[in-house]
CSV table of C-alpha atoms in Angstrom, one decimal:
chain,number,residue,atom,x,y,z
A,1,UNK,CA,26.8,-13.5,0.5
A,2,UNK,CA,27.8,-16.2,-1.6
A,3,UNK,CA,25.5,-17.5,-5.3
A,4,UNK,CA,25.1,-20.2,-6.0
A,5,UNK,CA,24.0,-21.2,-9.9
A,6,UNK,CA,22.1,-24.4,-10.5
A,7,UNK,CA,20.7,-26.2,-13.5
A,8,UNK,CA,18.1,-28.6,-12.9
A,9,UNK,CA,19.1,-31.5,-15.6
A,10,UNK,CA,16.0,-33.1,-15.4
A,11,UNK,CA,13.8,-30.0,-16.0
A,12,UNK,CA,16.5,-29.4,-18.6
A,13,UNK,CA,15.4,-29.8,-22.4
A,14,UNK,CA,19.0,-29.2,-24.3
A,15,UNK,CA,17.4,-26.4,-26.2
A,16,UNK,CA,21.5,-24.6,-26.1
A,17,UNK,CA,19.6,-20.9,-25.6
A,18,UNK,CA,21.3,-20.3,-22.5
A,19,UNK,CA,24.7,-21.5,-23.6
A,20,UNK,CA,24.3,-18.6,-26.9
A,21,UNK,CA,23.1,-16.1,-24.3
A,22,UNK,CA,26.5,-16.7,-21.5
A,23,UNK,CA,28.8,-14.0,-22.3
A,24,UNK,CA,31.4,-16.0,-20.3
A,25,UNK,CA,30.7,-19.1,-22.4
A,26,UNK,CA,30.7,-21.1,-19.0
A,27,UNK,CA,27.7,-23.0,-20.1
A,28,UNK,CA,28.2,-26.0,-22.5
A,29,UNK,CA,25.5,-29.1,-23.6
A,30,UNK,CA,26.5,-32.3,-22.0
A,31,UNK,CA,27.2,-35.7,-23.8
A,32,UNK,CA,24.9,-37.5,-21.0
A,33,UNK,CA,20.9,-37.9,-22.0
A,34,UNK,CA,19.0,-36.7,-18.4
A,35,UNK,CA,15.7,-38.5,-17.8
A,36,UNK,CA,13.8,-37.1,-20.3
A,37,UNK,CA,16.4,-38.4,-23.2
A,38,UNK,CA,17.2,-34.4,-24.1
A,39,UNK,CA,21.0,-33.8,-23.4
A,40,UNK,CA,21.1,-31.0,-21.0
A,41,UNK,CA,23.1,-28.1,-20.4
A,42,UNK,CA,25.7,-28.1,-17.8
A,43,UNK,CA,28.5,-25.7,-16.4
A,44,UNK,CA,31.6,-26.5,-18.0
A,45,UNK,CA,33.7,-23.2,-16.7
A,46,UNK,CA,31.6,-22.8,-13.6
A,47,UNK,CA,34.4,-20.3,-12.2
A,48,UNK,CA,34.2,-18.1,-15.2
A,49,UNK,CA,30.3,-17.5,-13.7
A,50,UNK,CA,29.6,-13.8,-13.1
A,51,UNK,CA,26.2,-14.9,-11.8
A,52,UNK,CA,24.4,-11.8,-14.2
A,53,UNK,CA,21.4,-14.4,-14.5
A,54,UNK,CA,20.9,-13.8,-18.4
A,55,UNK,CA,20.7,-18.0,-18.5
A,56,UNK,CA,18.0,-18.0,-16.5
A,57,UNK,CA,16.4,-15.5,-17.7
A,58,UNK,CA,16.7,-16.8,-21.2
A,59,UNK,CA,15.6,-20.3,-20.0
A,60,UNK,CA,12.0,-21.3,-21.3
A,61,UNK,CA,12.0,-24.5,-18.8
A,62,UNK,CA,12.8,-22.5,-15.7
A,63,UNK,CA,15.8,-25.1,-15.1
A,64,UNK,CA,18.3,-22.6,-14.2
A,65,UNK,CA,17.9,-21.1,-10.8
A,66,UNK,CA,20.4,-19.0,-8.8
A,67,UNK,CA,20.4,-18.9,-4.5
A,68,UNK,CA,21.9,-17.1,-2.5
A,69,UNK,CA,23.6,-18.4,1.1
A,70,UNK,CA,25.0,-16.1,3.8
A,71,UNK,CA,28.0,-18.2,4.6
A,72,UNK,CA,30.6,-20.6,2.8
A,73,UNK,CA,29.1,-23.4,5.0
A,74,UNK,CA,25.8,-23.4,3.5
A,75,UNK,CA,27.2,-23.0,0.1
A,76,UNK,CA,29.4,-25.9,0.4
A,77,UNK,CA,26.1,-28.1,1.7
A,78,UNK,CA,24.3,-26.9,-1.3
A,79,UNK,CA,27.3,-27.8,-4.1
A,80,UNK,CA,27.3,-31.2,-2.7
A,81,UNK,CA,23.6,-31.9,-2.9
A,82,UNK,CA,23.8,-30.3,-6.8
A,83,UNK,CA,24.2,-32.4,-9.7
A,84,UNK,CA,25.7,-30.7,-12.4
A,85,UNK,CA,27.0,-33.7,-15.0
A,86,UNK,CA,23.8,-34.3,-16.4
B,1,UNK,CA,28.2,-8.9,-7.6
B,2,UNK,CA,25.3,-11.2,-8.3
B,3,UNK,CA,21.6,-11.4,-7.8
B,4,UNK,CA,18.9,-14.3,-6.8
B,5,UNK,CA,16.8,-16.1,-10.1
B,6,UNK,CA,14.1,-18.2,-8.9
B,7,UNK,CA,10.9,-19.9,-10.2
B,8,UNK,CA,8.3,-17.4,-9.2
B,9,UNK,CA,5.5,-19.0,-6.6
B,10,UNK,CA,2.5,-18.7,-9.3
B,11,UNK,CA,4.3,-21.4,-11.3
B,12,UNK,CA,3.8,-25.4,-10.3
B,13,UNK,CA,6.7,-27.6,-10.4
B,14,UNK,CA,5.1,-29.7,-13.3
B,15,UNK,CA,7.4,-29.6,-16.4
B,16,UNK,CA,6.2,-28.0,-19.7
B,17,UNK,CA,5.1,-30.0,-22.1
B,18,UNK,CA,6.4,-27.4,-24.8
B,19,UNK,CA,9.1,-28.5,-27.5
B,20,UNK,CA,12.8,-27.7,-26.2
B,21,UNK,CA,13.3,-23.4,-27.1
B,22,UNK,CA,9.8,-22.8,-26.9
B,23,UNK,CA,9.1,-19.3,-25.7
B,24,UNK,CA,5.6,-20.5,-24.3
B,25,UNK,CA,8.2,-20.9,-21.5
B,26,UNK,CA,9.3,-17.8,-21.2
B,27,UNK,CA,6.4,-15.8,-21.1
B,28,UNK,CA,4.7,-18.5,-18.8
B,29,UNK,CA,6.9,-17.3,-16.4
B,30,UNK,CA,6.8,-13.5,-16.9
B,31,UNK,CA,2.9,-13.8,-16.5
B,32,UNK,CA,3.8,-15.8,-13.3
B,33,UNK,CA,6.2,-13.5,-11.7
B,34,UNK,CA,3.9,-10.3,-12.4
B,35,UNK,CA,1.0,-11.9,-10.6
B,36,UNK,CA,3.1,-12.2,-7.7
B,37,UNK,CA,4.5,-9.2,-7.9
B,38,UNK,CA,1.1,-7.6,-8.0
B,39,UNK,CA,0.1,-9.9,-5.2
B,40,UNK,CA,-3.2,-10.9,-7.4
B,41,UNK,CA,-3.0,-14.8,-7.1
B,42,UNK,CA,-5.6,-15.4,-4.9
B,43,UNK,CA,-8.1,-13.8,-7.4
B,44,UNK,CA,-6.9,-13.8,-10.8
B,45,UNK,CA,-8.6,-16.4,-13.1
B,46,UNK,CA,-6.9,-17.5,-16.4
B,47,UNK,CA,-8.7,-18.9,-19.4
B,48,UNK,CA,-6.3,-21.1,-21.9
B,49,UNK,CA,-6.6,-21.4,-25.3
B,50,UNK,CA,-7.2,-24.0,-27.9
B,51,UNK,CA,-3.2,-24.6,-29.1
B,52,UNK,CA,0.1,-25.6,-27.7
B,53,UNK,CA,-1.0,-23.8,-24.4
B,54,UNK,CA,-4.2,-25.6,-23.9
B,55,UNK,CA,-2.5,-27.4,-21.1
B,56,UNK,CA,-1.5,-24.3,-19.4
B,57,UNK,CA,-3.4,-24.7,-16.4
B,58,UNK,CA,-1.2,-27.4,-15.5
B,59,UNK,CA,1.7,-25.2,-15.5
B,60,UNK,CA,-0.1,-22.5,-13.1
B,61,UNK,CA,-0.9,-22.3,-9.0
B,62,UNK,CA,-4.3,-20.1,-9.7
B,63,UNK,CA,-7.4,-20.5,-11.1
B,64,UNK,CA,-7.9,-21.8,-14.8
B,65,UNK,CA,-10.4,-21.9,-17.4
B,66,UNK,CA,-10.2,-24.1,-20.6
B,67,UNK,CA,-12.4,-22.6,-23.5
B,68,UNK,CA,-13.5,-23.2,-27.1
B,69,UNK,CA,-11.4,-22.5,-30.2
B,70,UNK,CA,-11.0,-18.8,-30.2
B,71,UNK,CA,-13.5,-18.2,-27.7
B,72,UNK,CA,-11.6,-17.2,-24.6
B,73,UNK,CA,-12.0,-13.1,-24.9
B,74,UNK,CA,-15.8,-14.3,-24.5
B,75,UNK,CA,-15.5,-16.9,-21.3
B,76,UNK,CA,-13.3,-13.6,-19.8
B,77,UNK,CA,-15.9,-11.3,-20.5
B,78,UNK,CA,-18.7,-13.2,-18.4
B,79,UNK,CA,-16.3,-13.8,-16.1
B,80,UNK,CA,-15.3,-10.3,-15.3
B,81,UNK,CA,-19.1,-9.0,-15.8
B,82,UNK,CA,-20.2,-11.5,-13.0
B,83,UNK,CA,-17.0,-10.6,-10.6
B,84,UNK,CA,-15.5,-7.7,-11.4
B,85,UNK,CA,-13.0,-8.2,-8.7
B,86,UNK,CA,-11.6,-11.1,-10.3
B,87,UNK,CA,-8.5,-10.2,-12.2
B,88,UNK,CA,-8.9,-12.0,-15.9
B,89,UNK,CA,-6.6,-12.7,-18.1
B,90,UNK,CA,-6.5,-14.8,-21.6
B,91,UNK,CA,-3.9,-16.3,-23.6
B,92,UNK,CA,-4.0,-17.3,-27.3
B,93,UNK,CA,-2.2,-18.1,-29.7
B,94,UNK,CA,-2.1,-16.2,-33.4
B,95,UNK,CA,-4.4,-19.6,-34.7
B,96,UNK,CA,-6.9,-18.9,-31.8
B,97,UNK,CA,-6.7,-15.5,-31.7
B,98,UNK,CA,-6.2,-14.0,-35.3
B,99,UNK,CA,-8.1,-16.6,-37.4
B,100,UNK,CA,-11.1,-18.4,-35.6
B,101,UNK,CA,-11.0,-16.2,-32.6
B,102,UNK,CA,-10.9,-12.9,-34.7
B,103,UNK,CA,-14.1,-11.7,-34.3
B,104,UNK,CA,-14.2,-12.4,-30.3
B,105,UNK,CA,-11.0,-10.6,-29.5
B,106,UNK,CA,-12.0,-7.3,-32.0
B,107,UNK,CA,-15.7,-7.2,-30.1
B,108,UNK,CA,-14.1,-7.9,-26.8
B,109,UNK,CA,-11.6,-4.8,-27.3
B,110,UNK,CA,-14.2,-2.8,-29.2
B,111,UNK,CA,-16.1,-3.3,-25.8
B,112,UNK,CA,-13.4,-2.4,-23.7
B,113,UNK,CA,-13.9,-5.2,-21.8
B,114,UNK,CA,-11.2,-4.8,-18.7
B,115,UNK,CA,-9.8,-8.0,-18.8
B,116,UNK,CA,-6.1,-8.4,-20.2
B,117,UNK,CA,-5.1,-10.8,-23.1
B,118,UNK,CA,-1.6,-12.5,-24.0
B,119,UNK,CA,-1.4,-12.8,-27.4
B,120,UNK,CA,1.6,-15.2,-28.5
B,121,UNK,CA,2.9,-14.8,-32.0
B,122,UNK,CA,4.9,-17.5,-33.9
B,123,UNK,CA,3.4,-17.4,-37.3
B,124,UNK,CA,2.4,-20.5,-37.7
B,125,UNK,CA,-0.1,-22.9,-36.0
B,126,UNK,CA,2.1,-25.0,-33.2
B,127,UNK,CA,-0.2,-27.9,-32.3
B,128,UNK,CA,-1.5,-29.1,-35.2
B,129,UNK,CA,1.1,-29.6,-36.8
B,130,UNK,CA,2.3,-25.6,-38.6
B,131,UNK,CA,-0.1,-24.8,-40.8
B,132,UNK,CA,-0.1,-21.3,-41.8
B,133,UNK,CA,-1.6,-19.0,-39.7
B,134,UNK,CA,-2.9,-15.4,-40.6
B,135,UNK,CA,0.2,-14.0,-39.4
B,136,UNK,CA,2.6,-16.3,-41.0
B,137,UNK,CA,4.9,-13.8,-42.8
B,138,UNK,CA,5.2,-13.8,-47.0
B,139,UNK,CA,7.1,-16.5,-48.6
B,140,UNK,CA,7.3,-18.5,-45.2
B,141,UNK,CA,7.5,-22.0,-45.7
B,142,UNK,CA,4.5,-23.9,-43.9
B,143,UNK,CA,3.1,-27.5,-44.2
B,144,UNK,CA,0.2,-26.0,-45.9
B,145,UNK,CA,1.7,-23.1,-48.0
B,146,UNK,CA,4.7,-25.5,-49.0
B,147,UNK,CA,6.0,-23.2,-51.5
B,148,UNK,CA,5.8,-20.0,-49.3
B,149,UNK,CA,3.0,-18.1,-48.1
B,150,UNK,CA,1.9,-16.8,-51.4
B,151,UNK,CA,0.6,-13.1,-50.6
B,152,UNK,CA,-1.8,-13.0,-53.8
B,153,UNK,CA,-4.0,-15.5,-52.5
B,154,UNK,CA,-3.7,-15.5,-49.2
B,155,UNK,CA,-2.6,-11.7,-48.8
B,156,UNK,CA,-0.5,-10.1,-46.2
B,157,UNK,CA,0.1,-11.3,-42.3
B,158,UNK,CA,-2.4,-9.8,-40.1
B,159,UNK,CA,-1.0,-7.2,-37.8
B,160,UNK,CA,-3.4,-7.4,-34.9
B,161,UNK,CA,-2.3,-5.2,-32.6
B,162,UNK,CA,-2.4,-2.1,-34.9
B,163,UNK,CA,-5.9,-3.6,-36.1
B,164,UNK,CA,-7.3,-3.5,-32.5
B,165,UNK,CA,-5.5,-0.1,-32.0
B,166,UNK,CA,-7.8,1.3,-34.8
B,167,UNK,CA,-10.8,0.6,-33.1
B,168,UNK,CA,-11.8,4.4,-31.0
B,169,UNK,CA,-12.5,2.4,-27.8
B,170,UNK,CA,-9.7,3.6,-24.8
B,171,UNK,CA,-7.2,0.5,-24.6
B,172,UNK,CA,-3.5,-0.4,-23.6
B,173,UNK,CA,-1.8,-2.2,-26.7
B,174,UNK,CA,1.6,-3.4,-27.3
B,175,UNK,CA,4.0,-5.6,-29.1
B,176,UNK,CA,6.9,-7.2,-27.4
B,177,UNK,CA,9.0,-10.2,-27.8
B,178,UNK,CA,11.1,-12.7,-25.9
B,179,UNK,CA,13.7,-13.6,-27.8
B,180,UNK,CA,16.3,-12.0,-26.1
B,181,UNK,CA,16.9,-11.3,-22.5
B,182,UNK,CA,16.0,-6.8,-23.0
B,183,UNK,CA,13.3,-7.9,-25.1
B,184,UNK,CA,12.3,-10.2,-21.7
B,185,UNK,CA,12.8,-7.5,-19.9
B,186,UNK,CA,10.7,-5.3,-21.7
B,187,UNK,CA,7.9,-8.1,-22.5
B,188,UNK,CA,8.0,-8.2,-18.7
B,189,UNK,CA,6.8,-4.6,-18.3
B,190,UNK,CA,4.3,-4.4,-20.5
B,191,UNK,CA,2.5,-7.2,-19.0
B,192,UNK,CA,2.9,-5.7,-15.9
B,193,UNK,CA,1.3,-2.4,-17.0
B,194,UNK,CA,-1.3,-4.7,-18.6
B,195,UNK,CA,-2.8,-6.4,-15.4
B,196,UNK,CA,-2.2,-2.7,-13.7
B,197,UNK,CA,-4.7,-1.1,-16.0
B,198,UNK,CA,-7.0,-4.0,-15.6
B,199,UNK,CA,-6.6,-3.9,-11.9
B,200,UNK,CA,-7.3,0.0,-11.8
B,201,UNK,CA,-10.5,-1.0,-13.8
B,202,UNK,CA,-9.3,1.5,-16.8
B,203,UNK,CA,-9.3,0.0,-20.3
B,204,UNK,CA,-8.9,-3.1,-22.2
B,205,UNK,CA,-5.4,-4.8,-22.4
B,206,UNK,CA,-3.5,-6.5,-24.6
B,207,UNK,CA,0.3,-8.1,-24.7
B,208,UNK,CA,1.5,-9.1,-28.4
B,209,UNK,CA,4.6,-11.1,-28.0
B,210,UNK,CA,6.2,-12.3,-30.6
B,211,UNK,CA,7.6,-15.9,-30.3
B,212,UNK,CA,9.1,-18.4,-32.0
B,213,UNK,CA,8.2,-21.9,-32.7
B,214,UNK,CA,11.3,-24.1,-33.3
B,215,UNK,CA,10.1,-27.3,-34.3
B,216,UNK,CA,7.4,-26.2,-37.1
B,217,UNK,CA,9.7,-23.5,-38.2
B,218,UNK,CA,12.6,-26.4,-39.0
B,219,UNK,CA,15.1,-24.6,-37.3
B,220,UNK,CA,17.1,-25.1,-34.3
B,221,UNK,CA,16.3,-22.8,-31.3
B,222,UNK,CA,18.8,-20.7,-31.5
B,223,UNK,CA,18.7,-20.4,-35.0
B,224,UNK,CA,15.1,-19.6,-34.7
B,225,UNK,CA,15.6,-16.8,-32.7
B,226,UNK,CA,17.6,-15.5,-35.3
B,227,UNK,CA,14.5,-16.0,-37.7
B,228,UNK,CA,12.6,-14.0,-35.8
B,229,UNK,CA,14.8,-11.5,-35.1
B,230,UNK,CA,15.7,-11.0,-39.3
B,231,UNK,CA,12.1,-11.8,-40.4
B,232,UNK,CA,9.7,-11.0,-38.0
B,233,UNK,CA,10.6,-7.9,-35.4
B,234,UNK,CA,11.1,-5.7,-39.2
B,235,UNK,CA,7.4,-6.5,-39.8
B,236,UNK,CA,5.7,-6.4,-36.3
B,237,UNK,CA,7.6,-3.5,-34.8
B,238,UNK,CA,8.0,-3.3,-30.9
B,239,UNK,CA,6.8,-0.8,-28.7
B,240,UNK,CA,3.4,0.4,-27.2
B,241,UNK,CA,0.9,0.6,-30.0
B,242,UNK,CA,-1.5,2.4,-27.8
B,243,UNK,CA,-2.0,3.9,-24.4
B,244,UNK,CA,-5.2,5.1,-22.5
B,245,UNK,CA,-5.1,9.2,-22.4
């Protein structure tokens, strides 16, 4: 079983709570405006990600979602579909 | 190591209208995720408030009723009389609930009405603009106590779950906050045990959660949680206020 952690940019509104809460500091707030015009969060050390889920947890928008896949396959179709810049 | 995070299935796709940080977030989805993990959507009704959640029902994949300043213990009360299957729940802000809505929520509880209420507290009114509320703490700056809330005219913030806890009627009342993930976990909980003494037909309940309010507050999020976490949480204390025996 492999996690996968997502931010949804667009449902993203830069608020930085998440990137206070990380205690791997993998989360950072991107230079890039999303549709909205809010500059949102992004994963800057995505290998440093335990997946504990205190981001989404902290995450008022619900932008932050974590899936799991049963095989490396599946995780490597979700990565590429993901959009992580911002 | 690892687990799953989802949105929960009682909460639409739309996007919140709430100011980046808001916690209306935040408990939006704890109320979301206990109704499905009570398995009550199909017959749970909410009733918004007048305030920054008066669009709620946007935000929700269950029924929804939209009611008059203050008034939504009231709309809950007929609602629940006429269906008592129906699970009920309201949820107000401290400018609904504590100032125009005061006398509906204290009759509602003295009642022991069994439907459950979410009372948000940020000390200040959101919508309009953050004026002070009734629970907008001493010397807090607002747009309409500019110089601080001056406690010898307007006196002292309104603690209203230890108000409603005086009343001798049998209720569940608690005080939690979201401003950190254990107090999200614990904010979670209580709601939970709120619905479950509505849905065992036992008592009136009612959820304090202390919030925080960002943008009329002047703060950045994070530093507002600090706010809240210095000035408020030493004034409304955590914990359950009162249980049914």
């Amino acid at each position: 079983m492999t996690y996968i952690h997502k931010i949804d940019s667009d449902r993203c509104k830069g608020c930085g709570l998440c990137v206070t809460i990380c205690p791997k500091h993998v989360l950072e707030i991107s230079e890039k405006v999303n549709t909205k015009g809010y500059f949102p969060a992004f994963q800057a050390r995505p290998e440093d990600c335990i997946k504990c889920a205190l981001c989404c947890s902290m995450c008022p928008d619900v932008a932050i979602t974590i899936t799991g896949a049963e095989d490396a396959d599946q995780t490597q179709q979700a990565a590429s579909t993901e959009d992580n810049d911002g | 190591m690892g687990k799953t995070f989802a949105k929960p299935e009682a909460l639409s796709d739309q996007i919140t209208h709430y100011c980046p940080g808001c916690t209306h977030g935040v408990i939006h989805r704890l109320v979301a995720e206990v109704i499905d993990e009570l398995d009550i959507r199909g017959r749970t009704v909410g009733v918004a408030p007048v305030g920054c959640a008066v669009l709620m029902y946007n935000y929700f994949t269950f029924d929804f009723l939209e009611s008059a300043h203050g008034r939504a213990p009231a709309q809950a009360t007929g609602m629940k009389r006429v269906r008592p299957d129906l699970v009920v729940f309201t949820y107000q802000g401290d400018g609904d609930l504590a100032s125009i809505g005061m006398s509906e929520i204290v009759h509602a509880a003295n009642r022991g009405e069994k439907i459950t209420t979410i009372f948000v507290n940020n000390a200040v009114y959101g919508m309009t603009g953050g004026q002070m509320a009734p629970t907008t703490m001493p010397n807090q700056r607002t747009t309409t106590s500019p110089f601080g809330r001056n406690v010898d005219e307007v006196g002292m913030p309104i603690k209203v779950s230890e108000l409603l806890a005086s009343l001798q009627t049998t209720a569940y009342i608690a005080r939690q906050t979201v401003i950190l993930p254990k107090h999200i976990t614990r904010a979670k909980k209580a709601i939970k045990k709120a619905f479950q003494y509505q849905i065992d037909g036992r008592c009136f309940s009612f959820v304090e959660i202390v919030s925080t309010c960002p943008t009329n507050w002047g703060l950045t999020p994070v530093e507002a949680v600090k706010w809240a976490e210095e000035k408020m949480l030493p004034y409304y204390p955590l914990g359950e206020i009162k249980t049914p025996q």
